[in-house]
CSV table of C-alpha atoms in Angstrom, one decimal:
chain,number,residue,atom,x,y,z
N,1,UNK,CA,-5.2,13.8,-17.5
N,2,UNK,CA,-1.9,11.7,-17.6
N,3,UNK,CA,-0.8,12.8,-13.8
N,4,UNK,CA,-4.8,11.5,-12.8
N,5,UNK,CA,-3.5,8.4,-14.5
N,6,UNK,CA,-0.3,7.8,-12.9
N,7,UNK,CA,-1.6,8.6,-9.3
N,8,UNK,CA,-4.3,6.4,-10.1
N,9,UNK,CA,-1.8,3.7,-11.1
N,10,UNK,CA,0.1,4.3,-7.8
N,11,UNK,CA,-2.7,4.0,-5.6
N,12,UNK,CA,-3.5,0.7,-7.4
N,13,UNK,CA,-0.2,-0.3,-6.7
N,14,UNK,CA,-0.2,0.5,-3.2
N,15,UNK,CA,-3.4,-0.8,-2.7
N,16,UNK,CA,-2.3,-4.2,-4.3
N,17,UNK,CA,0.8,-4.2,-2.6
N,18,UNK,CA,-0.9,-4.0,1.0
N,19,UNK,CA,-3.2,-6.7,0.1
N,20,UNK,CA,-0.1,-9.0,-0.3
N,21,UNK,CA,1.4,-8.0,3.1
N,22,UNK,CA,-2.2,-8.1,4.7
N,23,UNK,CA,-2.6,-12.1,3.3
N,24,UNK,CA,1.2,-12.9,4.1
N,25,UNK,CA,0.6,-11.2,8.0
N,26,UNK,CA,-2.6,-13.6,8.2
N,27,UNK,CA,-0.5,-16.5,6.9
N,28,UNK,CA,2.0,-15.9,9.7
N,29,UNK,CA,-1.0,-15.6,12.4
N,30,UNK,CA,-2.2,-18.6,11.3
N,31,UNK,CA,0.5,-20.9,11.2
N,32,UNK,CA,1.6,-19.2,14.7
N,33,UNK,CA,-1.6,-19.7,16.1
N,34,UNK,CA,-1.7,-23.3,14.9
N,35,UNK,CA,1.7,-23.5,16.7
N,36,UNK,CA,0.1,-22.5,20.0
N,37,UNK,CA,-2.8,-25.2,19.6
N,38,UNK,CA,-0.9,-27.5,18.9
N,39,UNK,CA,1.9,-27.2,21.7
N,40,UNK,CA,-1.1,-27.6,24.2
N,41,UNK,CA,-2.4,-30.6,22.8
N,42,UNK,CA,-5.2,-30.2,20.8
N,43,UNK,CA,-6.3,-32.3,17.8
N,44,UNK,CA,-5.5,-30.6,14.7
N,45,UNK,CA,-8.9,-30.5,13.7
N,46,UNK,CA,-9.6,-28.4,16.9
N,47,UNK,CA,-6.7,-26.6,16.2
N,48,UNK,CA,-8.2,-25.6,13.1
N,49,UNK,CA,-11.4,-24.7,14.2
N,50,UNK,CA,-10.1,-22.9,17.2
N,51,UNK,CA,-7.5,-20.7,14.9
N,52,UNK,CA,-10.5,-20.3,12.2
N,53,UNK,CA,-12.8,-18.5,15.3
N,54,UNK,CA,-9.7,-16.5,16.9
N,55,UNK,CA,-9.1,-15.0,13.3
N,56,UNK,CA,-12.7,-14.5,12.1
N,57,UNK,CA,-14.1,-12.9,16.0
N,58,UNK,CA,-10.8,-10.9,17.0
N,59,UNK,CA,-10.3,-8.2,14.3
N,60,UNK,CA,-13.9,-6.4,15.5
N,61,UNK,CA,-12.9,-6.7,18.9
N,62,UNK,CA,-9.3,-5.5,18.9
N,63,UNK,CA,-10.7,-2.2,17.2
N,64,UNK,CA,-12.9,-1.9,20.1
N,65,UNK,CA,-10.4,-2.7,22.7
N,66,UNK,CA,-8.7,-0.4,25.3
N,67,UNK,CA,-5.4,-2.2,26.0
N,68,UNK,CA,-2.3,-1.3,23.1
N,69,UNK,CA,-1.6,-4.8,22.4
N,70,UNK,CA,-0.1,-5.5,19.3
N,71,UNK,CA,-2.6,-7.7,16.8
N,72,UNK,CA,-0.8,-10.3,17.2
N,73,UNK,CA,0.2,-10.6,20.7
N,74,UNK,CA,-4.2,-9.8,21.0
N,75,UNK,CA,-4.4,-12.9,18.4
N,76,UNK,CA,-2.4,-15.3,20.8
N,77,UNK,CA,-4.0,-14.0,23.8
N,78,UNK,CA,-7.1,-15.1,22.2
N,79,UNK,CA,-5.7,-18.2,20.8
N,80,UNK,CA,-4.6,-18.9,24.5
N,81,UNK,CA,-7.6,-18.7,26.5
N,82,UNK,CA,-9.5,-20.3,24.1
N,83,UNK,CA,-7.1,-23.7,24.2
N,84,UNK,CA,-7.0,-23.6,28.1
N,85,UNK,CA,-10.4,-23.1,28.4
N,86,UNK,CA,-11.4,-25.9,26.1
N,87,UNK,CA,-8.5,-28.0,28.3
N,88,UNK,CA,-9.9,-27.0,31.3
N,89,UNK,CA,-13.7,-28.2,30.6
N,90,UNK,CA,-12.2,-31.3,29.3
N,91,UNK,CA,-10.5,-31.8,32.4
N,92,UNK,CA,-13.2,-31.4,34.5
N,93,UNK,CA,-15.6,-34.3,32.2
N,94,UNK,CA,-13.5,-36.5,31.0
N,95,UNK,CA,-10.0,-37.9,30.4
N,96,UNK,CA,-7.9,-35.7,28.0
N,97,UNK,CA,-6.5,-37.4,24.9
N,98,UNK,CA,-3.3,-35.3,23.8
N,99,UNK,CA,-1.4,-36.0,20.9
N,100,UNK,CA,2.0,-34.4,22.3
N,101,UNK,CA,1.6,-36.0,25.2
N,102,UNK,CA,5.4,-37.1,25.9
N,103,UNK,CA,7.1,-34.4,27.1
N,104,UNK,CA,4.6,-34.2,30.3
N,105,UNK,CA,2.1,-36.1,32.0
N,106,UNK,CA,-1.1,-33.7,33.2
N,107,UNK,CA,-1.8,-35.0,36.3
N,108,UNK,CA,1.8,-34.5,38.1
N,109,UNK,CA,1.9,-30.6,37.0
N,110,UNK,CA,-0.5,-27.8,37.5
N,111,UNK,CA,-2.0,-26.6,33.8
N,112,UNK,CA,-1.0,-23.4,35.2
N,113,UNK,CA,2.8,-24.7,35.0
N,114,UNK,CA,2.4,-27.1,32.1
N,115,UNK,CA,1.0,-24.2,29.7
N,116,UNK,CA,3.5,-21.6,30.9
N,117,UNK,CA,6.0,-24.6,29.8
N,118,UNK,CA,4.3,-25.2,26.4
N,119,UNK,CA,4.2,-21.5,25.2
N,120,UNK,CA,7.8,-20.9,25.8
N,121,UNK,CA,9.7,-24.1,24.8
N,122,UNK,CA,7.4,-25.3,22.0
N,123,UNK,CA,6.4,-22.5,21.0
N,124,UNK,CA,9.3,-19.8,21.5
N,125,UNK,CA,7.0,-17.3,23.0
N,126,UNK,CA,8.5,-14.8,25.6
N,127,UNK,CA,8.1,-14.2,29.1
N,128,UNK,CA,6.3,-10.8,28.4
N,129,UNK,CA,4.0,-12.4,25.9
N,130,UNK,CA,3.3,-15.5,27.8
N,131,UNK,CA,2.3,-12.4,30.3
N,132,UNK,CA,-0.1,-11.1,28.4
N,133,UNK,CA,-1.3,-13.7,26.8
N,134,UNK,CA,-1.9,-15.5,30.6
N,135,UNK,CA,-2.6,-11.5,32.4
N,136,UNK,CA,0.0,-12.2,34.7
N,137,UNK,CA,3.4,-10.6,35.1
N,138,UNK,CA,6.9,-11.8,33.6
N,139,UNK,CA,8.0,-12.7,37.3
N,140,UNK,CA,5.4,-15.0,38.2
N,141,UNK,CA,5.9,-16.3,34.5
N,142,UNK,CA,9.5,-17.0,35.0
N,143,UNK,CA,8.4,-18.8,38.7
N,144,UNK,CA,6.1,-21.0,36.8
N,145,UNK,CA,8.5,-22.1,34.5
N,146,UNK,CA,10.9,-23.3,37.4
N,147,UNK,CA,8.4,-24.8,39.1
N,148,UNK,CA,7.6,-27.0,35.7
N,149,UNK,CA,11.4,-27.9,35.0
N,150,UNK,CA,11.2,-28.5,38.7
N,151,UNK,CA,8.4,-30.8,37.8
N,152,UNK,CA,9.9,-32.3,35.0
N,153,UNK,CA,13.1,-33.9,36.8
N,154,UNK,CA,11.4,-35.3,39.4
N,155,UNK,CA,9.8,-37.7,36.8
C-alpha cells in the first residue's frame, strides 16, 4: 500500500511539474510570437489577436501535420503568414498605418525584402527559420537580406 502511495505521489509530481514547463513553454511562444507581430508592424491589439488564433488553431494542426518542424518554429511559421497576409490585404485596400515604421519606408522595398529584414534584425530569427517560416531556402533568404540593406542605404 505505501509503494502505491509513493508512485502515486511521483506521478503527481511529474505530472505537476510538466504542467509548469508546458505554461512556461506557452509563455515563451507567446511573448515570441508577439515579438514577430510586432517587428512587422502590427497594432498591438492585432498582435494580440493574431498570437491568441496562432496558439489556439495550431496545436490540432501540427499533430496532423507531415513536415518535422519543431512546435515552435510551426508556431512562427503560422505567426508569419498570418501577419503578411493581413499586410498584404491591407496593402492592396488601403494605406498601411505602422507603428515601427522608422527603420523602413514600404513603398521603396519589396514586403518580400522588408519582412526577411524584420524577422532577422528585430526579431533575431535565423536564416533557416526565416526559411521555413517564409518556404524558401537560407540562400535566397540571405539574398533578400542584401537586397534590403541594399535598400536601406540608398535612403
Amino acid at each position: 500500500m505505501k509503494q502505491i502511495k509513493n508512485s502515486f505521489e511521483s506521478i503527481e509530481r511529474t505530472c505537476l511539474l510538466n504542467l509548469r514547463l508546458a505554461a512556461l513553454d506557452e509563455q515563451m511562444h507567446y511573448s515570441e510570437l508577439f515579438n514577430i507581430g510586432t517587428a512587422l508592424g502590427l497594432y498591438e491589439r492585432q498582435t494580440i489577436l493574431f498570437v491568441q488564433d496562432v496558439m489556439n488553431n495550431s496545436a490540432p494542426q501540427y499533430l496532423k501535420q507531415k513536415q518535422c518542424l519543431t512546435f515552435r518554429i510551426w508556431l512562427i511559421k503560422k505567426m508569419v503568414h498570418k501577419c503578411l497576409f493581413y499586410i498584404g490585404s491591407e496593402l492592396c485596400s488601403q494605406p498601411l498605418q505602422f507603428e515601427n515604421s522608422k527603420n523602413f519606408y514600404l513603398p521603396h522595398m519589396p514586403i518580400s525584402y522588408w519582412a526577411v529584414y524584420k524577422l532577422h534584425h528585430s526579431v533575431g530569427l535565423s536564416h533557416a527559420e526565416i526559411a521555413i517560416a517564409l518556404n524558401t531556402t537560407p540562400l535566397q533568404i540571405r539574398a533578400r537580406l542584401n537586397k534590403a540593406l541594399e535598400y536601406n542605404q540608398k535612403q
